[in-house]
């Protein structure tokens, strides 16, 4: 068996709202700059590192999550566009909104097994340029692929968030309060420069497009977006977005004293497809059970904020209170509600945020961080990291 995998570099693009900032950039053009940036971070240059990593190690693979791209193995196309050699392959992972985090787990497994020594992993999504798909013989494109077959629940994500809010008693007032918190935290983090080191500027843009000041009165006036008389609105939901994020993963011996995030354990689980937002709960519980770690020991938690209702249902179940006692632990610099939600990338964005909150902030070795995402169709993805 190989050694523990360690994330030693992490970068992301600014996140743009679909149809706006990056509306003309294909998914490989979003992914390539962050692949190049994490390798440049490893060799200490301002230029792409080609196929080489720390101490001359070769890049063994590029593993990227993607949901709605054109096919053709997005990871391989992005690796070539980033300037990596022809010998570097690529693997594209589709676990929908968990794809970016799942890709990091796949890369970590290869390193832990001793089958790879340097893997770039993450995710990318260009909702703006994603192809429209049509069933053979149909006259119009279909809105999305099925998340479950006939005979199983297969709700769209908005109605599913409404169902989760109703099932677990997450009211409109708390959802709006959490949305305001996410935007306020993201704006404060930007002002303090906490995003600067992780963002790779794209076409001259170095800031996320979406974060803005939100007023309680303005949010309260918004109508329900998905279900009549519901609680989920455009204001407490994440937008459809474009963006990419990537990390570099090496075994412990190649870390060579470089600070990083050691991947302790990961889990992917299924749950009721009628309530897909619940997925992080069993995934996190499985990771904690496998490692014997109590959640109270985890200093930083990053959950993909698809909907405020979903985050609050999950944190309630886990005994976390992001609007109170755990304000500084859960998505402390805001999340997808404020930054945006590029589906295939968003699971890698939360790992990049953990890297910024813990490694770049010089947290003590052994400090624990948790990343998690819910997935359409009824899945949860989670990973536990510790500062190395």
XYZ file of C-alpha atoms in Angstrom:
388
model
C 0.000 0.000 0.000
C 1.059 3.566 -0.610
C 1.167 6.501 1.736
C -1.505 8.917 2.857
C -2.499 11.326 0.059
C -1.899 15.015 0.759
C -3.379 18.032 -1.032
C -0.399 20.366 -1.447
C -1.867 23.024 -3.743
C -5.403 24.232 -4.442
C -6.746 26.838 -6.843
C -10.011 27.897 -8.416
C -11.342 30.314 -10.966
C -13.597 33.174 -10.016
C -17.146 31.864 -10.278
C -19.405 33.493 -12.833
C -23.167 33.381 -13.181
C -24.165 31.354 -16.239
C -24.651 33.501 -19.313
C -22.570 36.364 -17.926
C -18.872 36.638 -17.012
C -17.628 33.464 -18.700
C -20.452 32.857 -21.128
C -18.105 32.130 -24.054
C -15.598 29.890 -22.240
C -15.882 26.158 -22.808
C -15.337 23.843 -19.855
C -11.754 22.917 -20.828
C -10.849 26.598 -21.106
C -12.047 27.098 -17.522
C -10.228 24.013 -16.235
C -6.856 24.447 -17.961
C -5.730 27.598 -16.088
C -6.327 26.059 -12.649
C -4.517 22.846 -13.642
C -1.558 24.942 -14.742
C -1.744 27.088 -11.607
C -1.613 24.226 -9.085
C 1.419 22.767 -10.874
C 3.080 26.179 -10.969
C 2.448 26.473 -7.233
C 4.285 23.187 -6.714
C 7.438 24.112 -8.563
C 7.420 27.683 -7.279
C 7.168 29.361 -10.663
C 4.694 31.732 -12.176
C 4.500 29.581 -15.298
C 2.785 26.250 -15.961
C 4.927 23.345 -14.816
C 4.404 21.213 -17.923
C 4.223 17.587 -16.875
C 6.466 17.958 -13.839
C 5.632 18.409 -10.188
C 7.585 18.491 -6.904
C 11.082 17.065 -7.030
C 10.591 16.328 -10.735
C 7.673 13.952 -10.187
C 5.613 13.348 -13.278
C 1.887 14.060 -13.381
C 0.331 10.617 -13.391
C -3.228 11.682 -14.139
C -5.746 14.503 -14.254
C -9.133 13.614 -12.731
C -11.934 16.153 -13.157
C -15.595 16.158 -12.235
C -18.042 17.417 -14.847
C -21.804 17.107 -15.316
C -22.982 18.836 -18.471
C -19.969 19.094 -20.753
C -19.587 18.037 -24.379
C -18.099 14.622 -23.617
C -14.820 13.612 -25.217
C -13.162 13.186 -21.792
C -13.076 16.762 -20.515
C -10.157 15.998 -18.177
C -7.903 14.845 -21.017
C -8.827 17.836 -23.188
C -8.178 20.242 -20.297
C -4.850 18.562 -19.466
C -3.637 19.040 -23.023
C -4.882 22.626 -23.088
C -2.982 23.250 -19.832
C 0.252 22.260 -21.563
C 0.735 18.830 -20.043
C 2.484 16.246 -22.159
C 0.797 13.685 -24.361
C 1.697 10.987 -21.835
C -0.575 12.485 -19.137
C -4.007 10.828 -19.403
C -7.294 12.074 -17.988
C -10.400 10.764 -16.265
C -13.756 12.552 -16.164
C -16.031 11.771 -13.217
C -19.783 12.348 -13.107
C -21.415 12.299 -9.701
C -23.412 15.392 -10.580
C -23.000 18.088 -7.887
C -20.582 15.840 -5.997
C -18.340 15.332 -9.031
C -15.483 17.622 -8.010
C -15.190 16.101 -4.535
C -15.617 12.581 -5.911
C -12.768 13.248 -8.356
C -10.520 14.226 -5.451
C -11.440 11.005 -3.643
C -10.637 8.939 -6.771
C -7.265 10.666 -7.075
C -6.578 10.120 -3.377
C -7.343 6.423 -3.726
C -4.812 6.100 -6.563
C -2.127 7.799 -4.482
C -2.941 5.781 -1.355
C -2.775 2.543 -3.364
C 0.691 3.440 -4.623
C -0.472 3.621 -8.228
C 0.199 7.351 -8.641
C 2.566 9.924 -7.160
C 1.103 13.156 -8.461
C -2.491 13.615 -9.527
C -4.274 16.853 -10.337
C -7.937 16.524 -9.387
C -10.967 18.762 -9.201
C -13.865 19.769 -11.366
C -15.127 22.172 -13.983
C -18.487 23.285 -15.336
C -19.540 25.647 -18.077
C -23.301 25.807 -17.858
C -23.110 28.655 -20.367
C -21.682 26.496 -23.156
C -23.067 23.078 -22.190
C -24.648 21.403 -25.217
C -28.383 20.985 -25.478
C -29.319 17.307 -25.667
C -32.213 15.853 -27.626
C -33.636 12.362 -27.606
C -33.500 10.808 -31.038
C -36.577 11.834 -32.977
C -37.604 14.559 -30.516
C -38.096 18.124 -31.720
C -36.893 19.905 -28.595
C -34.033 19.365 -26.131
C -34.781 17.733 -22.801
C -34.168 19.855 -19.676
C -31.963 17.345 -17.869
C -31.051 13.693 -17.782
C -32.964 11.491 -15.328
C -31.408 11.066 -11.897
C -33.467 7.912 -11.275
C -35.388 5.438 -13.459
C -39.127 5.094 -13.797
C -40.726 3.923 -10.575
C -38.411 6.002 -8.367
C -38.778 9.627 -7.261
C -36.883 12.014 -9.545
C -37.646 15.578 -8.463
C -35.949 18.663 -9.797
C -33.628 20.197 -7.237
C -35.836 23.172 -6.345
C -38.906 21.123 -5.441
C -36.599 18.641 -3.679
C -35.249 21.459 -1.520
C -38.832 22.465 -0.694
C -39.625 18.886 0.295
C -36.546 18.736 2.521
C -37.432 22.046 4.189
C -40.950 20.787 4.888
C -39.784 17.388 6.130
C -37.283 18.863 8.587
C -38.998 22.092 9.589
C -36.643 24.640 8.010
C -38.708 27.815 7.752
C -38.401 30.760 5.362
C -36.985 33.127 7.978
C -33.998 30.872 8.716
C -33.369 30.239 5.025
C -33.258 33.939 4.265
C -31.053 34.599 7.287
C -28.602 31.944 6.125
C -28.545 33.412 2.602
C -27.770 36.879 4.005
C -24.998 35.362 6.103
C -23.445 33.610 3.095
C -23.279 36.789 1.034
C -22.044 38.913 3.948
C -19.326 36.380 4.763
C -18.195 36.174 1.143
C -18.013 39.961 0.825
C -16.016 40.206 4.059
C -13.613 37.482 2.916
C -13.084 39.237 -0.404
C -12.454 42.567 1.333
C -9.934 40.915 3.680
C -8.115 39.286 0.753
C -8.850 35.705 1.815
C -9.841 34.656 -1.716
C -6.921 36.301 -3.499
C -4.371 33.489 -3.126
C -6.752 30.773 -4.312
C -8.237 32.524 -7.353
C -6.690 32.224 -10.812
C -7.794 35.294 -12.798
C -9.761 34.447 -15.935
C -10.002 36.938 -18.793
C -9.057 39.755 -16.458
C -11.629 38.861 -13.801
C -10.317 38.038 -10.322
C -13.488 38.258 -8.212
C -16.551 36.051 -7.966
C -19.436 37.652 -9.784
C -22.376 37.002 -7.475
C -21.749 38.138 -3.840
C -23.693 41.261 -2.926
C -25.200 42.949 0.130
C -28.622 41.481 0.866
C -31.337 43.160 2.929
C -33.805 41.124 4.923
C -36.730 43.154 3.575
C -35.677 42.566 -0.031
C -35.347 38.819 0.483
C -38.695 38.667 2.254
C -40.463 40.145 -0.784
C -39.254 37.437 -3.167
C -41.900 34.905 -4.201
C -41.473 31.162 -3.913
C -39.441 29.972 -6.894
C -40.459 26.338 -7.278
C -43.593 25.448 -5.305
C -46.625 27.673 -4.748
C -46.613 29.129 -1.227
C -43.210 27.540 -0.667
C -40.182 28.814 1.224
C -37.398 28.341 -1.333
C -36.798 31.471 -3.409
C -34.252 32.813 -5.864
C -32.684 34.673 -2.942
C -32.018 31.628 -0.763
C -30.985 29.348 -3.641
C -27.661 29.135 -5.453
C -27.421 30.261 -9.084
C -26.439 28.207 -12.115
C -22.750 29.018 -12.560
C -19.519 28.588 -14.493
C -16.182 27.807 -12.846
C -13.404 25.337 -12.115
C -11.225 24.248 -9.205
C -8.279 21.862 -8.912
C -5.892 20.480 -6.311
C -2.568 18.654 -6.514
C -2.347 15.405 -4.540
C 0.910 13.630 -3.674
C 1.955 10.894 -1.210
C 3.356 11.942 2.156
C 7.016 11.404 1.181
C 6.746 13.818 -1.772
C 5.271 16.533 0.419
C 8.836 17.321 1.470
C 7.770 19.570 4.331
C 5.245 21.506 2.280
C 2.089 22.236 4.326
C -1.062 20.594 3.032
C -4.301 18.782 3.748
C -3.926 15.067 4.401
C -6.937 13.118 3.125
C -7.971 11.034 6.133
C -11.080 9.344 4.703
C -13.909 9.796 2.242
C -17.331 8.309 1.627
C -20.007 8.290 -1.031
C -23.456 7.044 0.022
C -26.951 6.807 -1.373
C -30.143 8.153 0.158
C -33.807 8.551 -0.776
C -33.879 10.154 -4.256
C -36.973 12.081 -3.170
C -34.782 14.005 -0.689
C -31.362 14.245 -2.356
C -30.307 17.171 -0.177
C -30.135 14.799 2.789
C -27.132 12.954 1.310
C -24.370 14.762 3.260
C -25.820 13.539 6.563
C -25.162 9.805 6.076
C -21.942 10.523 4.162
C -20.508 12.641 6.981
C -21.658 10.156 9.602
C -19.948 7.326 7.742
C -16.658 9.228 7.472
C -16.723 10.130 11.159
C -17.613 6.570 12.153
C -14.815 5.074 10.060
C -12.223 7.404 11.545
C -13.519 7.512 15.121
C -13.608 11.311 14.969
C -16.230 13.293 16.880
C -17.657 16.220 14.900
C -16.751 18.546 17.769
C -13.100 18.014 16.850
C -13.617 19.348 13.317
C -12.547 22.979 13.116
C -13.795 23.827 9.613
C -16.817 22.492 7.732
C -17.527 23.268 4.081
C -20.882 22.068 2.726
C -21.920 22.921 -0.822
C -24.663 25.512 -0.363
C -27.050 24.481 -3.125
C -30.003 25.808 -1.117
C -30.176 27.413 2.309
C -32.923 24.922 3.174
C -30.650 22.009 2.342
C -27.664 23.298 4.342
C -29.821 24.000 7.391
C -31.543 20.602 7.272
C -28.121 18.927 7.138
C -26.526 21.037 9.863
C -29.569 20.609 12.106
C -29.281 16.836 11.763
C -25.568 16.937 12.565
C -26.012 19.189 15.594
C -24.343 22.201 13.986
C -25.675 25.759 14.271
C -24.216 27.976 11.516
C -26.508 30.842 12.509
C -25.314 30.670 16.098
C -22.633 28.775 17.957
C -21.005 27.332 14.793
C -20.976 30.591 12.852
C -17.186 30.414 12.500
C -17.034 26.716 11.594
C -19.556 26.196 8.790
C -18.774 27.936 5.476
C -17.094 30.735 7.385
C -16.326 32.747 4.223
C -19.652 32.109 2.541
C -20.454 29.357 0.084
C -22.299 28.520 -3.120
C -25.298 30.711 -2.233
C -22.997 33.714 -2.530
C -20.141 32.499 -4.711
C -22.127 30.405 -7.178
C -22.664 26.710 -7.854
C -20.797 25.348 -10.903
C -22.129 21.803 -10.618
C -19.173 19.640 -11.589
C -16.662 21.957 -9.912
C -18.421 22.881 -6.694
C -17.215 19.846 -4.696
C -13.640 20.829 -5.516
C -14.339 24.466 -4.666
C -15.171 23.477 -1.076
C -11.838 21.619 -0.776
C -10.061 24.684 -2.140
C -11.852 26.726 0.507
C -10.731 24.304 3.224
C -7.175 24.663 1.950
C -7.470 28.438 2.239
C -9.099 28.377 5.674
C -6.648 25.883 7.162
C -3.380 25.633 5.227
C -3.014 29.186 3.972
C -4.175 30.453 7.361
C -1.450 28.353 9.043
C -3.719 26.235 11.231
C -1.733 23.878 13.489
C -0.901 20.382 12.179
C -3.661 17.935 12.986
C -6.455 20.509 12.627
C -9.421 18.808 10.980
C -11.619 19.983 8.106
C -14.674 18.421 6.512
C -16.035 18.839 2.961
C -19.416 17.557 1.772
C -21.922 17.821 -1.062
C -25.425 16.618 -1.831
C -26.110 15.029 -5.204
C -29.188 14.816 -7.414
C -30.674 11.340 -7.466
C -30.010 10.818 -3.767
C -26.279 10.716 -2.980
C -23.968 12.319 -0.482
C -20.199 12.793 -0.751
C -17.952 13.685 2.175
C -14.236 13.828 2.964
C -12.265 14.416 6.150
C -8.921 16.206 5.955
C -6.271 17.169 8.500
C -3.572 19.803 8.295
C -0.247 18.122 7.522
